[in-house]
mmCIF file of C-alpha atoms in Angstrom:
data_model
loop_
_atom_site.group_PDB
_atom_site.id
_atom_site.type_symbol
_atom_site.label_atom_id
_atom_site.label_comp_id
_atom_site.label_asym_id
_atom_site.label_seq_id
_atom_site.Cartn_x
_atom_site.Cartn_y
_atom_site.Cartn_z
ATOM 1 C CA MET A 14 9.940 -15.375 24.142
ATOM 2 C CA CYS A 15 11.075 -16.425 20.528
ATOM 3 C CA LEU A 16 9.120 -20.282 21.660
ATOM 4 C CA LEU A 17 5.828 -18.115 21.957
ATOM 5 C CA ASN A 18 5.840 -17.374 18.356
ATOM 6 C CA VAL A 19 4.171 -20.278 16.388
ATOM 7 C CA SER A 20 8.002 -21.632 16.495
ATOM 8 C CA CYS A 21 11.364 -19.836 16.727
ATOM 9 C CA SER A 22 12.230 -19.997 13.048
ATOM 10 C CA THR A 23 15.802 -21.284 14.146
ATOM 11 C CA ILE A 24 14.470 -24.364 15.895
ATOM 12 C CA LYS A 25 12.012 -24.803 13.218
ATOM 13 C CA THR A 26 15.209 -25.076 10.547
ATOM 14 C CA HIS A 27 17.338 -26.772 13.119
ATOM 15 C CA ASN A 28 14.861 -29.649 13.708
ATOM 16 C CA VAL A 29 15.374 -30.267 9.871
ATOM 17 C CA THR A 30 19.029 -30.539 9.904
ATOM 18 C CA PHE A 31 21.929 -28.835 10.939
ATOM 19 C CA GLY A 32 25.025 -27.427 8.646
ATOM 20 C CA HIS A 33 23.420 -24.252 7.267
ATOM 21 C CA PRO A 34 24.434 -21.088 9.099
ATOM 22 C CA TYR A 35 21.927 -18.782 9.585
ATOM 23 C CA SER A 36 19.029 -20.621 7.777
ATOM 24 C CA GLY A 37 16.606 -19.444 11.093
ATOM 25 C CA THR A 38 17.401 -16.040 10.354
ATOM 26 C CA GLU A 39 16.764 -16.625 6.681
ATOM 27 C CA ASP A 40 13.627 -18.644 7.550
ATOM 28 C CA ALA A 41 12.555 -15.279 9.614
ATOM 29 C CA VAL A 42 13.461 -12.955 7.255
ATOM 30 C CA LYS A 43 11.876 -14.693 3.890
ATOM 31 C CA ASN A 44 8.637 -15.514 5.693
ATOM 32 C CA PHE A 45 8.282 -12.599 7.819
ATOM 33 C CA PRO A 46 5.500 -10.660 4.935
ATOM 34 C CA CYS A 47 3.263 -13.960 5.496
ATOM 35 C CA ARG A 48 3.454 -14.058 9.103
ATOM 36 C CA VAL A 49 1.992 -10.030 9.335
ATOM 37 C CA ILE A 50 -0.600 -10.759 6.817
ATOM 38 C CA TYR A 51 -1.120 -13.806 8.864
ATOM 39 C CA SER A 52 -1.377 -11.793 12.233
ATOM 40 C CA THR A 53 -3.909 -9.490 11.467
ATOM 41 C CA HIS A 54 -6.682 -12.487 10.910
ATOM 42 C CA THR A 55 -5.680 -13.017 14.261
ATOM 43 C CA ALA A 56 -6.101 -9.199 15.476
ATOM 44 C CA LEU A 57 -1.903 -8.859 15.463
ATOM 45 C CA VAL A 58 -1.609 -10.139 18.834
ATOM 46 C CA ASP A 59 0.966 -12.465 17.549
ATOM 47 C CA PHE A 60 2.718 -9.209 15.701
ATOM 48 C CA PRO A 61 5.267 -8.689 18.580
ATOM 49 C CA PHE A 62 6.380 -12.242 18.390
ATOM 50 C CA ILE A 63 6.785 -12.235 14.817
ATOM 51 C CA VAL A 64 9.199 -8.889 14.693
ATOM 52 C CA LEU A 65 11.259 -10.423 17.579
ATOM 53 C CA ASP A 66 11.658 -13.710 16.115
ATOM 54 C CA MET A 67 14.262 -12.095 13.706
ATOM 55 C CA PRO A 68 16.741 -10.647 16.478
ATOM 56 C CA PHE A 69 16.351 -13.544 18.573
ATOM 57 C CA SER A 70 16.851 -16.425 15.313
ATOM 58 C CA PHE A 71 20.073 -14.037 14.640
ATOM 59 C CA VAL A 72 21.517 -14.562 17.990
ATOM 60 C CA LEU A 73 20.373 -18.212 18.273
ATOM 61 C CA ASP A 74 21.828 -18.696 14.954
ATOM 62 C CA THR A 75 25.318 -16.897 15.674
ATOM 63 C CA ILE A 76 25.333 -19.593 18.938
ATOM 64 C CA LEU A 77 24.858 -22.362 17.080
ATOM 65 C CA LEU A 78 27.343 -21.349 13.887
ATOM 66 C CA PRO A 79 30.414 -23.355 15.406
ATOM 67 C CA VAL A 80 27.808 -26.430 15.146
ATOM 68 C CA ASP A 81 26.444 -25.659 11.625
ATOM 69 C CA LEU A 82 30.469 -24.956 10.437
ATOM 70 C CA PHE A 83 31.428 -28.178 11.735
ATOM 71 C CA VAL A 84 28.325 -30.578 10.263
ATOM 72 C CA LYS A 85 28.204 -31.465 6.937
ATOM 73 C CA PRO A 86 24.197 -30.659 5.879
ATOM 74 C CA LYS A 87 22.493 -33.748 5.036
ATOM 75 C CA LEU A 88 20.138 -31.747 3.112
ATOM 76 C CA ASP A 89 20.101 -28.970 0.673
ATOM 77 C CA ARG A 90 19.382 -25.546 2.311
ATOM 78 C CA GLU A 91 16.232 -25.024 -0.043
ATOM 79 C CA LEU A 92 15.232 -27.712 2.018
ATOM 80 C CA THR A 93 15.660 -26.347 5.703
ATOM 81 C CA VAL A 94 13.519 -22.985 4.956
ATOM 82 C CA VAL A 95 9.806 -23.563 5.147
ATOM 83 C CA ASN A 96 8.376 -21.136 3.141
ATOM 84 C CA ASP A 97 5.002 -20.570 4.976
ATOM 85 C CA ARG A 98 1.762 -20.962 3.662
ATOM 86 C CA LYS A 99 -0.522 -19.536 5.825
ATOM 87 C CA CYS A 100 -1.060 -16.521 4.252
ATOM 88 C CA ILE A 101 -1.927 -17.977 0.667
#
């Protein structure tokens, strides 16, 4: 279900680099207002998936927590969380 969103926040941030615990959840929370504004342009069709992205990202981040704690990050944390520019 998380993949039906524009993209799951955890998958999106872990495609950049591993080593930052809960980066997907951070991305989902930071970009939530922007994604809600964007979903109003699509008649709120994807709104349920935007809301479900946060708990699913939290669960997947928890599963990936041992990997994130073991791997040394190659990038700064600021570069892993992508700011959504769709609402600008």
